[in-house]
Amino acid sequence: NLRGAEMALDARVDELTVTISASPTYNRRNVRMEVDESVAVIADVVAAARSGSAPVPVDAVVSCAFGSPYEPDLTVDEAVDLGARLADVGVTRLTYADTTGMATPRRVAELHAALGGEVDDVGLHLHDTRGTAVVNAYAALPLGFTRFDTAVGGLGGSPFAHGAGGNLATEELVALLDDLGVATGIDVEALVEVAASVEALVGRAVPSGVAHAGPRTRVATEG
């Protein structure tokens, strides 16, 4: 909200992220506002972010961009239309989120088409509810998507979406990119070590397969 944004700006953050949902029901559950109210709040946040001597970029995350269990007829086009409204109020960039894990490679392609192929600075926030997060990332790469939200170990989810799985695991995406020859500068083995520490902190196993098996480049040892 605006007060939170103002506090963050006072703390000299270098970027703000706001969240809005293409699903009216999810938006009410998540931020207790109608979609139009959220757009108005985001406009105020953008204005605040621009008010200082050094304007701060604002990334808008559009939740339920690939479908909603609350509105089964929600389309990718509606999510893109909402993104266009946010661009009109001045957000710096857009991220489309698969909040409830309903995306498939076909739907990723639909998003690409709905955006007219203009995805240079469009991000994807993928969840692994149905085991498709890394598959969707793989499908998105040749379409030009290069920015992905991830979480070590595949942590994440949503208390407002029943059964929602965690985010795309950072180590799974990095391992995939390594195999594809895409340089990230990120050490996947170091990520696996961090994921093990995360398990100790949260007291349960993380869902990431790479966190447990390691990347395919790992050399097996006897014993």
Short mmCIF file of C-alpha atoms in Angstrom, two decimals:
data_model
loop_
_atom_site.label_atom_id
_atom_site.label_comp_id
_atom_site.label_asym_id
_atom_site.label_seq_id
_atom_site.Cartn_x
_atom_site.Cartn_y
_atom_site.Cartn_z
CA ASN A 1 0.00 0.00 0.00
CA LEU A 2 1.01 3.65 -0.18
CA ARG A 3 2.13 3.85 3.44
CA GLY A 4 4.34 0.80 3.01
CA ALA A 5 5.81 2.29 -0.15
CA GLU A 6 6.54 5.57 1.60
CA MET A 7 8.30 3.75 4.45
CA ALA A 8 10.35 1.76 1.94
CA LEU A 9 11.32 4.93 0.07
CA ASP A 10 12.34 6.58 3.36
CA ALA A 11 14.59 3.54 3.92
CA ARG A 12 16.17 4.25 0.52
CA VAL A 13 15.20 1.06 -1.31
CA ASP A 14 16.22 1.00 -4.96
CA GLU A 15 13.09 -0.71 -6.30
CA LEU A 16 9.46 -1.27 -5.34
CA THR A 17 7.20 -4.19 -6.18
CA VAL A 18 3.40 -3.99 -6.11
CA THR A 19 0.96 -6.85 -6.53
CA ILE A 20 -2.44 -6.94 -8.17
CA SER A 21 -4.49 -9.86 -9.43
CA ALA A 22 -6.29 -10.41 -12.70
CA SER A 23 -8.70 -12.50 -10.58
CA PRO A 24 -11.14 -10.21 -8.72
CA THR A 25 -11.76 -12.87 -6.07
CA TYR A 26 -8.07 -13.49 -5.45
CA ASN A 27 -7.42 -9.74 -5.31
CA ARG A 28 -10.06 -9.33 -2.61
CA ARG A 29 -8.61 -12.25 -0.64
CA ASN A 30 -5.01 -11.13 -1.02
CA VAL A 31 -5.17 -7.34 -0.56
CA ARG A 32 -8.84 -6.80 0.40
CA MET A 33 -9.49 -4.49 -2.53
CA GLU A 34 -11.33 -4.56 -5.80
CA VAL A 35 -9.10 -4.57 -8.87
CA ASP A 36 -9.95 -0.94 -9.71
CA GLU A 37 -9.03 0.10 -6.17
CA SER A 38 -5.68 -1.66 -6.51
CA VAL A 39 -4.96 0.15 -9.78
CA ALA A 40 -5.63 3.48 -8.04
CA VAL A 41 -3.32 2.56 -5.14
CA ILE A 42 -0.58 1.52 -7.56
CA ALA A 43 -0.92 4.88 -9.33
CA ASP A 44 -0.32 6.57 -5.97
CA VAL A 45 2.71 4.34 -5.28
CA VAL A 46 4.17 5.20 -8.70
CA ALA A 47 3.68 8.90 -7.99
CA ALA A 48 5.46 8.53 -4.65
CA ALA A 49 8.29 6.58 -6.28
CA ARG A 50 8.76 9.38 -8.80
CA SER A 51 8.58 12.23 -6.30
CA GLY A 52 12.17 12.12 -5.04
CA SER A 53 15.32 13.44 -6.66
CA ALA A 54 16.15 9.88 -7.79
CA PRO A 55 12.99 8.14 -9.08
CA VAL A 56 12.63 4.52 -7.97
CA PRO A 57 11.38 1.89 -10.46
CA VAL A 58 8.14 0.05 -9.71
CA ASP A 59 7.60 -3.54 -10.82
CA ALA A 60 3.95 -4.60 -10.95
CA VAL A 61 3.20 -8.29 -10.47
CA VAL A 62 -0.06 -9.44 -12.09
CA SER A 63 -1.24 -12.49 -10.13
CA CYS A 64 -3.34 -15.31 -11.61
CA ALA A 65 -2.13 -14.32 -15.07
CA PHE A 66 -2.58 -17.86 -16.42
CA GLY A 67 -5.91 -18.65 -14.84
CA SER A 68 -7.78 -18.64 -11.56
CA PRO A 69 -9.64 -21.39 -9.70
CA TYR A 70 -12.12 -18.71 -8.64
CA GLU A 71 -12.96 -17.47 -12.15
CA PRO A 72 -12.51 -20.47 -14.49
CA ASP A 73 -13.09 -18.34 -17.59
CA LEU A 74 -10.26 -15.90 -16.82
CA THR A 75 -8.05 -15.50 -19.89
CA VAL A 76 -4.44 -14.46 -20.53
CA ASP A 77 -5.80 -11.53 -22.54
CA GLU A 78 -7.48 -10.16 -19.42
CA ALA A 79 -4.19 -10.32 -17.54
CA VAL A 80 -2.45 -8.47 -20.38
CA ASP A 81 -5.22 -5.84 -20.47
CA LEU A 82 -4.66 -5.28 -16.74
CA GLY A 83 -0.93 -4.99 -17.39
CA ALA A 84 -1.64 -2.30 -19.99
CA ARG A 85 -3.66 -0.35 -17.42
CA LEU A 86 -0.72 -0.52 -15.03
CA ALA A 87 1.66 0.65 -17.74
CA ASP A 88 -0.67 3.61 -18.28
CA VAL A 89 -0.32 4.65 -14.61
CA GLY A 90 3.45 4.49 -14.94
CA VAL A 91 4.80 1.20 -13.60
CA THR A 92 8.33 0.61 -14.81
CA ARG A 93 7.97 -3.04 -15.73
CA LEU A 94 5.56 -5.97 -15.49
CA THR A 95 5.78 -9.49 -14.12
CA TYR A 96 3.08 -12.05 -14.88
CA ALA A 97 2.55 -14.56 -12.09
CA ASP A 98 1.28 -18.13 -12.22
CA THR A 99 0.02 -17.81 -8.65
CA THR A 100 -1.91 -21.06 -8.50
CA GLY A 101 0.27 -23.12 -10.84
CA MET A 102 -2.15 -23.23 -13.77
CA ALA A 103 0.34 -22.28 -16.49
CA THR A 104 1.38 -24.69 -19.24
CA PRO A 105 3.76 -24.15 -22.18
CA ARG A 106 0.69 -23.50 -24.34
CA ARG A 107 -0.49 -20.76 -21.99
CA VAL A 108 3.00 -19.24 -21.86
CA ALA A 109 2.87 -19.06 -25.66
CA GLU A 110 -0.57 -17.43 -25.40
CA LEU A 111 0.86 -14.77 -23.09
CA HIS A 112 3.69 -14.14 -25.54
CA ALA A 113 1.19 -13.73 -28.37
CA ALA A 114 -1.10 -11.48 -26.31
CA LEU A 115 1.90 -9.24 -25.59
CA GLY A 116 2.62 -9.03 -29.30
CA GLY A 117 5.97 -10.67 -28.75
CA GLU A 118 7.21 -7.60 -26.83
CA VAL A 119 8.69 -9.36 -23.80
CA ASP A 120 12.16 -7.84 -23.47
CA ASP A 121 11.53 -6.68 -19.90
CA VAL A 122 8.52 -8.82 -18.99
CA GLY A 123 9.13 -11.17 -16.08
CA LEU A 124 7.54 -14.48 -15.16
CA HIS A 125 6.74 -15.63 -11.63
CA LEU A 126 6.12 -19.37 -11.87
CA HIS A 127 4.76 -21.74 -9.22
CA ASP A 128 5.21 -25.51 -9.18
CA THR A 129 1.77 -26.55 -7.93
CA ARG A 130 1.36 -29.03 -10.79
CA GLY A 131 5.04 -29.73 -11.41
CA THR A 132 5.31 -27.47 -14.47
CA ALA A 133 7.37 -24.50 -13.26
CA VAL A 134 10.68 -25.47 -14.85
CA VAL A 135 8.88 -26.79 -17.96
CA ASN A 136 7.18 -23.42 -18.37
CA ALA A 137 10.50 -21.61 -17.91
CA TYR A 138 12.05 -23.84 -20.59
CA ALA A 139 9.16 -23.03 -22.93
CA ALA A 140 9.48 -19.30 -22.19
CA LEU A 141 13.19 -18.98 -22.94
CA PRO A 142 13.07 -19.32 -26.75
CA LEU A 143 10.14 -16.87 -26.77
CA GLY A 144 12.41 -14.18 -25.37
CA PHE A 145 11.55 -14.20 -21.67
CA THR A 146 14.75 -13.72 -19.66
CA ARG A 147 13.59 -12.56 -16.21
CA PHE A 148 12.23 -15.13 -13.75
CA ASP A 149 11.32 -14.91 -10.08
CA THR A 150 12.69 -17.92 -8.20
CA ALA A 151 13.14 -19.12 -4.62
CA VAL A 152 15.92 -21.30 -3.23
CA GLY A 153 14.59 -24.77 -2.51
CA GLY A 154 11.29 -23.99 -4.23
CA LEU A 155 9.86 -22.25 -1.19
CA GLY A 156 6.75 -20.13 -1.50
CA GLY A 157 3.05 -20.47 -2.04
CA SER A 158 -0.03 -18.47 -1.15
CA PRO A 159 -2.31 -18.67 1.87
CA PHE A 160 -5.11 -17.32 -0.31
CA ALA A 161 -4.93 -20.04 -2.98
CA HIS A 162 -5.75 -23.51 -1.69
CA GLY A 163 -3.07 -26.06 -2.58
CA ALA A 164 -0.71 -23.55 -4.22
CA GLY A 165 2.80 -24.95 -4.50
CA GLY A 166 6.12 -23.19 -4.08
CA ASN A 167 7.99 -21.00 -6.52
CA LEU A 168 10.27 -22.17 -9.30
CA ALA A 169 13.38 -23.35 -7.45
CA THR A 170 16.42 -21.18 -8.13
CA GLU A 171 18.76 -24.18 -8.31
CA GLU A 172 16.45 -25.99 -10.76
CA LEU A 173 16.40 -23.03 -13.14
CA VAL A 174 20.16 -22.47 -12.86
CA ALA A 175 20.85 -26.17 -13.48
CA LEU A 176 18.64 -26.04 -16.58
CA LEU A 177 20.35 -22.90 -17.87
CA ASP A 178 23.78 -24.43 -17.24
CA ASP A 179 22.81 -27.43 -19.35
CA LEU A 180 21.54 -25.14 -22.11
CA GLY A 181 24.82 -23.23 -22.11
CA VAL A 182 23.25 -20.04 -20.78
CA ALA A 183 25.74 -18.33 -18.48
CA THR A 184 24.24 -17.02 -15.24
CA GLY A 185 27.33 -16.54 -13.10
CA ILE A 186 25.54 -18.49 -10.36
CA ASP A 187 27.09 -21.55 -8.70
CA VAL A 188 24.40 -24.23 -8.61
CA GLU A 189 26.27 -26.32 -6.04
CA ALA A 190 26.37 -23.31 -3.72
CA LEU A 191 22.60 -22.96 -4.17
CA VAL A 192 22.16 -26.61 -3.19
CA GLU A 193 24.12 -25.93 -0.01
CA VAL A 194 21.90 -22.96 0.76
CA ALA A 195 18.80 -25.10 0.16
CA ALA A 196 20.10 -27.59 2.75
CA SER A 197 20.46 -24.74 5.23
CA VAL A 198 16.93 -23.61 4.41
CA GLU A 199 15.63 -27.10 5.22
CA ALA A 200 17.26 -26.88 8.63
CA LEU A 201 15.72 -23.46 9.22
CA VAL A 202 12.15 -24.39 8.25
CA GLY A 203 12.30 -27.88 9.72
CA ARG A 204 11.11 -29.74 6.65
CA ALA A 205 12.32 -30.91 3.28
CA VAL A 206 12.19 -28.37 0.47
CA PRO A 207 10.33 -29.51 -2.67
CA SER A 208 13.18 -28.93 -5.14
CA GLY A 209 14.49 -32.06 -6.84
CA VAL A 210 17.87 -30.50 -7.65
CA ALA A 211 18.27 -29.51 -3.99
CA HIS A 212 18.24 -33.22 -3.10
CA ALA A 213 19.81 -34.94 -6.13
CA GLY A 214 22.15 -32.16 -7.20
CA PRO A 215 22.69 -31.08 -10.82
CA ARG A 216 23.29 -33.72 -13.48
CA THR A 217 26.93 -32.63 -13.63
CA ARG A 218 27.60 -33.84 -10.09
CA VAL A 219 30.01 -36.78 -9.94
CA ALA A 220 28.75 -39.75 -7.94
CA THR A 221 30.88 -41.16 -5.14
CA GLU A 222 31.03 -44.75 -3.91
CA GLY A 223 29.66 -45.71 -0.53
#
